[in-house]
mmCIF file of C-alpha atoms in Angstrom:
data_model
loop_
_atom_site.group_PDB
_atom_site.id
_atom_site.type_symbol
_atom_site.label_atom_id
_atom_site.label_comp_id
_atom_site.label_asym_id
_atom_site.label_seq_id
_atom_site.Cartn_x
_atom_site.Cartn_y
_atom_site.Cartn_z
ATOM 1 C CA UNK A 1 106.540 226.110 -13.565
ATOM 2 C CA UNK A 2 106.977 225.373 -17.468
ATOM 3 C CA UNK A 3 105.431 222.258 -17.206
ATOM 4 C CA UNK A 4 102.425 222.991 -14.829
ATOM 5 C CA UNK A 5 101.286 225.677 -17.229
ATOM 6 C CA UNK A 6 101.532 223.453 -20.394
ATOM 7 C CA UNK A 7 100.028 220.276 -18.267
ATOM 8 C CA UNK A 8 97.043 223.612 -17.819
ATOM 9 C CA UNK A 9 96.925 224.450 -21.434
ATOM 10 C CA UNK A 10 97.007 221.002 -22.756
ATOM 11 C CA UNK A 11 94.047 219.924 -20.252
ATOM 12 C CA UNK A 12 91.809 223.121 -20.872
ATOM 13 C CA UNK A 13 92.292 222.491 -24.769
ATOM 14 C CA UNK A 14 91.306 218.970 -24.778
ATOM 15 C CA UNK A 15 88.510 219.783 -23.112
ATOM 16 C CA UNK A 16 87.577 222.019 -25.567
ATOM 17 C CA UNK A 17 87.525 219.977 -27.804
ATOM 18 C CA UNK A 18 85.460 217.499 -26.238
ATOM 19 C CA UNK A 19 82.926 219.957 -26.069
ATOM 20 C CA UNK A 20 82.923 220.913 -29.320
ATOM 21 C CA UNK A 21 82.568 217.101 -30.803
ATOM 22 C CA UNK A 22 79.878 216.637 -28.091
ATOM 23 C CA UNK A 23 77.818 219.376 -29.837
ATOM 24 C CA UNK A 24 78.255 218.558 -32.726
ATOM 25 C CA UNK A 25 77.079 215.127 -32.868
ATOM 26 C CA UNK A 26 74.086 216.381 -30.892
ATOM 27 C CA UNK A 27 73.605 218.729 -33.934
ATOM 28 C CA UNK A 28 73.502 215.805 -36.205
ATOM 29 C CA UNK A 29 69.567 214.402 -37.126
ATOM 30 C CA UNK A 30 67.881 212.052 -39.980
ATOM 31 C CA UNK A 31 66.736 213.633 -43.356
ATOM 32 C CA UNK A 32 63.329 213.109 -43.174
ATOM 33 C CA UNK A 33 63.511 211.127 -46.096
ATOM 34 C CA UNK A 34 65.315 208.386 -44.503
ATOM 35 C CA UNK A 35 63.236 205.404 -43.494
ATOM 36 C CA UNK A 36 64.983 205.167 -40.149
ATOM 37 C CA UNK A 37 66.227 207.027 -37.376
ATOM 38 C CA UNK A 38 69.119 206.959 -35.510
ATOM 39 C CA UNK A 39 68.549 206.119 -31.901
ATOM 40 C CA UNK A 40 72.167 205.377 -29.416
ATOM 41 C CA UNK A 41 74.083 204.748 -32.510
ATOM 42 C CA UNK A 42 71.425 201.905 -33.717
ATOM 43 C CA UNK A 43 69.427 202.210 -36.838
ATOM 44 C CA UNK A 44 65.611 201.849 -35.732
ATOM 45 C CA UNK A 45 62.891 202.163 -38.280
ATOM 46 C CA UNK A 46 60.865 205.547 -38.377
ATOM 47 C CA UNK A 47 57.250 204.392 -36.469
ATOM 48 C CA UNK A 48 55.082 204.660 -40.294
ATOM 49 C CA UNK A 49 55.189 206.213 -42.949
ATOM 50 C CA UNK A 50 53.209 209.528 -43.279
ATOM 51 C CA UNK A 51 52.247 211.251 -46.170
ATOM 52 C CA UNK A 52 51.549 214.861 -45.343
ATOM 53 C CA UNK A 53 49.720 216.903 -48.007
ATOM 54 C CA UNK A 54 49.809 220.475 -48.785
ATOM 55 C CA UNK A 55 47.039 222.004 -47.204
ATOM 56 C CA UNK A 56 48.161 220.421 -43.670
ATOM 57 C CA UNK A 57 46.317 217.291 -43.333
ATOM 58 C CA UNK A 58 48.228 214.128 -43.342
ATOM 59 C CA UNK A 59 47.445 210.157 -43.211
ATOM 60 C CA UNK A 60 50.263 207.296 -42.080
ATOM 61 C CA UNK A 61 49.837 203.618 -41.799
ATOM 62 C CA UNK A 62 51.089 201.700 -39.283
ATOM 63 C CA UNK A 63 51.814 198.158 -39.279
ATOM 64 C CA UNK A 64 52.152 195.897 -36.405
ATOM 65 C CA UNK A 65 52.384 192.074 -37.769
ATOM 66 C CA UNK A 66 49.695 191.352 -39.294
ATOM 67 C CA UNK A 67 47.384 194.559 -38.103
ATOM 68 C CA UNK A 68 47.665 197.777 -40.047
ATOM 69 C CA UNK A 69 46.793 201.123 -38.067
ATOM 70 C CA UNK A 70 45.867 203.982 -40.469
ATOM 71 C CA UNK A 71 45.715 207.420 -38.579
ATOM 72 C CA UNK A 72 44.573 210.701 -40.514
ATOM 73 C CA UNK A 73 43.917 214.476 -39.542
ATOM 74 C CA UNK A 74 42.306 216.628 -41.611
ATOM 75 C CA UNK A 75 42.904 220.424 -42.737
ATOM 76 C CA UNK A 76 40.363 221.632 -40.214
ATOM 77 C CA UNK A 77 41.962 219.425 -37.677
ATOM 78 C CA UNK A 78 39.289 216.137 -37.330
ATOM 79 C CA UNK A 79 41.545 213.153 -36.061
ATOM 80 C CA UNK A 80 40.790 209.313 -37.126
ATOM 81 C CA UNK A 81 42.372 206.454 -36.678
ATOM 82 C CA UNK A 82 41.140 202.929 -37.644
ATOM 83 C CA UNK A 83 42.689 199.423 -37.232
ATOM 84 C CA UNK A 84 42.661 196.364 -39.158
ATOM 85 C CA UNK A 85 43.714 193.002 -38.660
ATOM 86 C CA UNK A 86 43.845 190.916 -42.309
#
């Protein structure tokens, strides 16, 4: 009976644990000043880079080979985004 209640303990502690280390490498995320995020264990580079000013408006460039995307929203909320191909 010893044994069938330790076998019981040791399973419903390991388990615990596995929890536990499951949550908290969910918990885990990039600074925001890193230029890449983690995606399955692989480093992948963030999509642009996007400067975000204080009044709320913000502008990134993407670039794509040789083709640069530049997307900006203003304060008031006005949405652009041109392309160019050098």
């Amino acid at each position: 009976m010893k044994t069938v209640r330790r076998t019981m303990l040791l399973v419903a502690a390991s388990a615990l644990l596995a929890g536990a280390g499951a949550s908290a490498a969910l918990a885990q995320r990039t600074p925001n000043n890193f230029r890449y995020e983690i995606k399955n264990g692989q480093r992948v580079p963030k999509p642009g880079n996007r400067l975000v000013r204080p009044d709320g408006s913000w502008r990134e460039e993407v670039r794509q080979g040789s083709c640069v995307t530049i997307k900006e929203k203003s304060a008031a909320g006005e949405y652009k985004e041109t392309r160019r191909c050098d």
